[in-house]
């Protein structure tokens, strides 16, 4: 029983550190006007989680716990997306907010589809 929590928690630690590292990279590059880091991690996360669920059998629960629930669950962030969207709106950056919203919504759906298609290619579920 405890093993499940350790697996998910370890994946969560890895995912949150990856997200933090990506955010710091965008800050270092001076890309702070638009929430590129959050957009990137959310689109990547959508692709990866769809890939995992289409590629890995539910019989391999521990792999899904680590990667899907832990790592991708902490890597992606709806709460940061919401806060950044609100900041753009309250900062009167309506076009940027609209662009961020549309790319996040439809981009997420597209990346889910692409990840699913990529996971179903080639071999059967592992």
PDB file of C-alpha atoms in Angstrom:
ATOM      1  CA  UNK A   1       0.000   0.000   0.000  1.00  0.00           C
ATOM      2  CA  UNK A   2       2.747   2.468   0.972  1.00  0.00           C
ATOM      3  CA  UNK A   3       4.594   1.638  -2.249  1.00  0.00           C
ATOM      4  CA  UNK A   4       1.872   3.274  -4.349  1.00  0.00           C
ATOM      5  CA  UNK A   5       2.305   6.576  -2.505  1.00  0.00           C
ATOM      6  CA  UNK A   6       6.067   6.457  -2.860  1.00  0.00           C
ATOM      7  CA  UNK A   7       5.784   5.772  -6.600  1.00  0.00           C
ATOM      8  CA  UNK A   8       3.299   8.619  -7.192  1.00  0.00           C
ATOM      9  CA  UNK A   9       5.190  10.978  -4.866  1.00  0.00           C
ATOM     10  CA  UNK A  10       8.519  10.314  -6.551  1.00  0.00           C
ATOM     11  CA  UNK A  11       6.971  10.938  -9.967  1.00  0.00           C
ATOM     12  CA  UNK A  12       5.378  14.103  -8.592  1.00  0.00           C
ATOM     13  CA  UNK A  13       8.705  15.382  -7.291  1.00  0.00           C
ATOM     14  CA  UNK A  14      10.351  14.775 -10.670  1.00  0.00           C
ATOM     15  CA  UNK A  15       7.493  16.444 -12.573  1.00  0.00           C
ATOM     16  CA  UNK A  16       7.390  19.545 -10.403  1.00  0.00           C
ATOM     17  CA  UNK A  17      11.173  19.972 -10.632  1.00  0.00           C
ATOM     18  CA  UNK A  18      11.003  19.644 -14.419  1.00  0.00           C
ATOM     19  CA  UNK A  19       8.255  22.283 -14.604  1.00  0.00           C
ATOM     20  CA  UNK A  20      10.211  24.602 -12.316  1.00  0.00           C
ATOM     21  CA  UNK A  21      13.342  24.133 -14.443  1.00  0.00           C
ATOM     22  CA  UNK A  22      11.452  24.977 -17.623  1.00  0.00           C
ATOM     23  CA  UNK A  23       9.978  28.085 -15.982  1.00  0.00           C
ATOM     24  CA  UNK A  24      13.431  29.221 -14.870  1.00  0.00           C
ATOM     25  CA  UNK A  25      14.794  28.643 -18.383  1.00  0.00           C
ATOM     26  CA  UNK A  26      12.156  30.913 -19.913  1.00  0.00           C
ATOM     27  CA  UNK A  27      12.850  33.572 -17.266  1.00  0.00           C
ATOM     28  CA  UNK A  28      16.607  33.390 -18.000  1.00  0.00           C
ATOM     29  CA  UNK A  29      15.856  33.821 -21.695  1.00  0.00           C
ATOM     30  CA  UNK A  30      13.861  36.956 -20.861  1.00  0.00           C
ATOM     31  CA  UNK A  31      10.606  35.446 -22.136  1.00  0.00           C
ATOM     32  CA  UNK A  32       8.346  36.794 -19.407  1.00  0.00           C
ATOM     33  CA  UNK A  33       5.617  38.772 -21.203  1.00  0.00           C
ATOM     34  CA  UNK A  34       3.625  35.731 -22.330  1.00  0.00           C
ATOM     35  CA  UNK A  35       3.233  32.512 -20.279  1.00  0.00           C
ATOM     36  CA  UNK A  36       5.282  30.368 -22.680  1.00  0.00           C
ATOM     37  CA  UNK A  37       6.576  28.021 -19.965  1.00  0.00           C
ATOM     38  CA  UNK A  38       3.117  27.037 -18.722  1.00  0.00           C
ATOM     39  CA  UNK A  39       1.821  26.683 -22.261  1.00  0.00           C
ATOM     40  CA  UNK A  40       4.754  24.429 -23.152  1.00  0.00           C
ATOM     41  CA  UNK A  41       4.443  22.147 -20.118  1.00  0.00           C
ATOM     42  CA  UNK A  42       0.681  21.826 -20.515  1.00  0.00           C
ATOM     43  CA  UNK A  43       0.884  20.966 -24.225  1.00  0.00           C
ATOM     44  CA  UNK A  44       3.764  18.541 -23.656  1.00  0.00           C
ATOM     45  CA  UNK A  45       1.885  17.008 -20.751  1.00  0.00           C
ATOM     46  CA  UNK A  46      -1.238  16.530 -22.876  1.00  0.00           C
ATOM     47  CA  UNK A  47       0.800  14.736 -25.529  1.00  0.00           C
ATOM     48  CA  UNK A  48       2.721  12.569 -23.065  1.00  0.00           C
ATOM     49  CA  UNK A  49      -0.267  11.481 -20.980  1.00  0.00           C
ATOM     50  CA  UNK A  50      -2.251  10.500 -24.080  1.00  0.00           C
ATOM     51  CA  UNK A  51       0.785   8.652 -25.401  1.00  0.00           C
ATOM     52  CA  UNK A  52       1.199   6.780 -22.111  1.00  0.00           C
ATOM     53  CA  UNK A  53      -2.427   5.759 -21.813  1.00  0.00           C
ATOM     54  CA  UNK A  54      -2.555   4.541 -25.405  1.00  0.00           C
ATOM     55  CA  UNK A  55       0.820   2.749 -25.186  1.00  0.00           C
ATOM     56  CA  UNK A  56       0.906   1.246 -21.697  1.00  0.00           C
ATOM     57  CA  UNK A  57      -1.520  -1.403 -20.543  1.00  0.00           C
ATOM     58  CA  UNK A  58      -3.497  -0.690 -17.377  1.00  0.00           C
ATOM     59  CA  UNK A  59      -1.970  -3.945 -16.121  1.00  0.00           C
ATOM     60  CA  UNK A  60       1.244  -1.966 -15.647  1.00  0.00           C
ATOM     61  CA  UNK A  61      -0.279   0.249 -12.955  1.00  0.00           C
ATOM     62  CA  UNK A  62       3.026   1.154 -11.291  1.00  0.00           C
ATOM     63  CA  UNK A  63       4.362   2.635 -14.522  1.00  0.00           C
ATOM     64  CA  UNK A  64       1.164   4.682 -14.955  1.00  0.00           C
ATOM     65  CA  UNK A  65       1.222   5.763 -11.297  1.00  0.00           C
ATOM     66  CA  UNK A  66       4.756   7.093 -11.658  1.00  0.00           C
ATOM     67  CA  UNK A  67       4.514   8.714 -15.086  1.00  0.00           C
ATOM     68  CA  UNK A  68       0.856   9.659 -15.621  1.00  0.00           C
ATOM     69  CA  UNK A  69      -0.364  10.386 -12.102  1.00  0.00           C
ATOM     70  CA  UNK A  70       2.880  11.528 -10.492  1.00  0.00           C
ATOM     71  CA  UNK A  71       5.187  13.033 -13.079  1.00  0.00           C
ATOM     72  CA  UNK A  72       2.710  14.425 -15.617  1.00  0.00           C
ATOM     73  CA  UNK A  73       0.174  15.283 -12.908  1.00  0.00           C
ATOM     74  CA  UNK A  74       2.683  17.589 -11.237  1.00  0.00           C
ATOM     75  CA  UNK A  75       4.394  18.697 -14.455  1.00  0.00           C
ATOM     76  CA  UNK A  76       1.223  20.171 -15.941  1.00  0.00           C
ATOM     77  CA  UNK A  77      -0.668  22.909 -14.171  1.00  0.00           C
ATOM     78  CA  UNK A  78      -4.212  24.120 -14.600  1.00  0.00           C
ATOM     79  CA  UNK A  79      -3.955  26.405 -11.574  1.00  0.00           C
ATOM     80  CA  UNK A  80      -0.967  28.333 -12.968  1.00  0.00           C
ATOM     81  CA  UNK A  81      -2.722  28.577 -16.338  1.00  0.00           C
ATOM     82  CA  UNK A  82      -5.760  30.085 -14.572  1.00  0.00           C
ATOM     83  CA  UNK A  83      -3.712  32.591 -12.567  1.00  0.00           C
ATOM     84  CA  UNK A  84      -1.695  33.685 -15.608  1.00  0.00           C
ATOM     85  CA  UNK A  85      -4.849  34.061 -17.684  1.00  0.00           C
ATOM     86  CA  UNK A  86      -6.415  36.213 -14.960  1.00  0.00           C
ATOM     87  CA  UNK A  87      -3.245  38.325 -14.734  1.00  0.00           C
ATOM     88  CA  UNK A  88      -3.369  38.975 -18.478  1.00  0.00           C
ATOM     89  CA  UNK A  89      -7.035  39.987 -18.283  1.00  0.00           C
ATOM     90  CA  UNK A  90      -6.581  42.245 -15.248  1.00  0.00           C
ATOM     91  CA  UNK A  91      -3.506  43.736 -16.957  1.00  0.00           C
ATOM     92  CA  UNK A  92      -5.785  44.671 -19.874  1.00  0.00           C
ATOM     93  CA  UNK A  93      -3.864  42.389 -22.242  1.00  0.00           C
ATOM     94  CA  UNK A  94      -7.055  41.002 -23.739  1.00  0.00           C
ATOM     95  CA  UNK A  95      -5.653  39.824 -27.060  1.00  0.00           C
ATOM     96  CA  UNK A  96      -2.782  38.038 -25.341  1.00  0.00           C
ATOM     97  CA  UNK A  97      -5.221  36.465 -22.853  1.00  0.00           C
ATOM     98  CA  UNK A  98      -7.505  35.313 -25.667  1.00  0.00           C
ATOM     99  CA  UNK A  99      -4.551  33.880 -27.603  1.00  0.00           C
ATOM    100  CA  UNK A 100      -3.277  32.052 -24.504  1.00  0.00           C
ATOM    101  CA  UNK A 101      -6.736  30.635 -23.799  1.00  0.00           C
ATOM    102  CA  UNK A 102      -7.360  29.458 -27.371  1.00  0.00           C
ATOM    103  CA  UNK A 103      -3.901  27.931 -27.836  1.00  0.00           C
ATOM    104  CA  UNK A 104      -4.145  26.198 -24.452  1.00  0.00           C
ATOM    105  CA  UNK A 105      -7.612  24.793 -25.090  1.00  0.00           C
ATOM    106  CA  UNK A 106      -7.342  23.715 -28.708  1.00  0.00           C
ATOM    107  CA  UNK A 107      -3.625  23.001 -28.526  1.00  0.00           C
ATOM    108  CA  UNK A 108      -4.284  20.672 -25.592  1.00  0.00           C
ATOM    109  CA  UNK A 109      -6.927  18.812 -27.563  1.00  0.00           C
ATOM    110  CA  UNK A 110      -4.658  18.566 -30.602  1.00  0.00           C
ATOM    111  CA  UNK A 111      -1.725  17.343 -28.519  1.00  0.00           C
ATOM    112  CA  UNK A 112      -3.944  14.757 -26.787  1.00  0.00           C
ATOM    113  CA  UNK A 113      -4.933  13.457 -30.213  1.00  0.00           C
ATOM    114  CA  UNK A 114      -1.348  13.452 -31.496  1.00  0.00           C
ATOM    115  CA  UNK A 115      -0.092  11.674 -28.370  1.00  0.00           C
ATOM    116  CA  UNK A 116      -2.809   9.067 -28.664  1.00  0.00           C
ATOM    117  CA  UNK A 117      -2.045   8.482 -32.327  1.00  0.00           C
ATOM    118  CA  UNK A 118       1.700   8.227 -31.610  1.00  0.00           C
ATOM    119  CA  UNK A 119       1.078   5.756 -28.790  1.00  0.00           C
ATOM    120  CA  UNK A 120      -1.073   3.524 -30.965  1.00  0.00           C
ATOM    121  CA  UNK A 121       1.527   3.394 -33.749  1.00  0.00           C
ATOM    122  CA  UNK A 122       3.653   0.359 -34.258  1.00  0.00           C
ATOM    123  CA  UNK A 123       3.366  -2.055 -31.411  1.00  0.00           C
ATOM    124  CA  UNK A 124       0.552  -3.233 -29.199  1.00  0.00           C
ATOM    125  CA  UNK A 125       0.232  -1.956 -25.638  1.00  0.00           C
ATOM    126  CA  UNK A 126       3.175  -2.858 -23.428  1.00  0.00           C
TER     127      UNK A 126
END
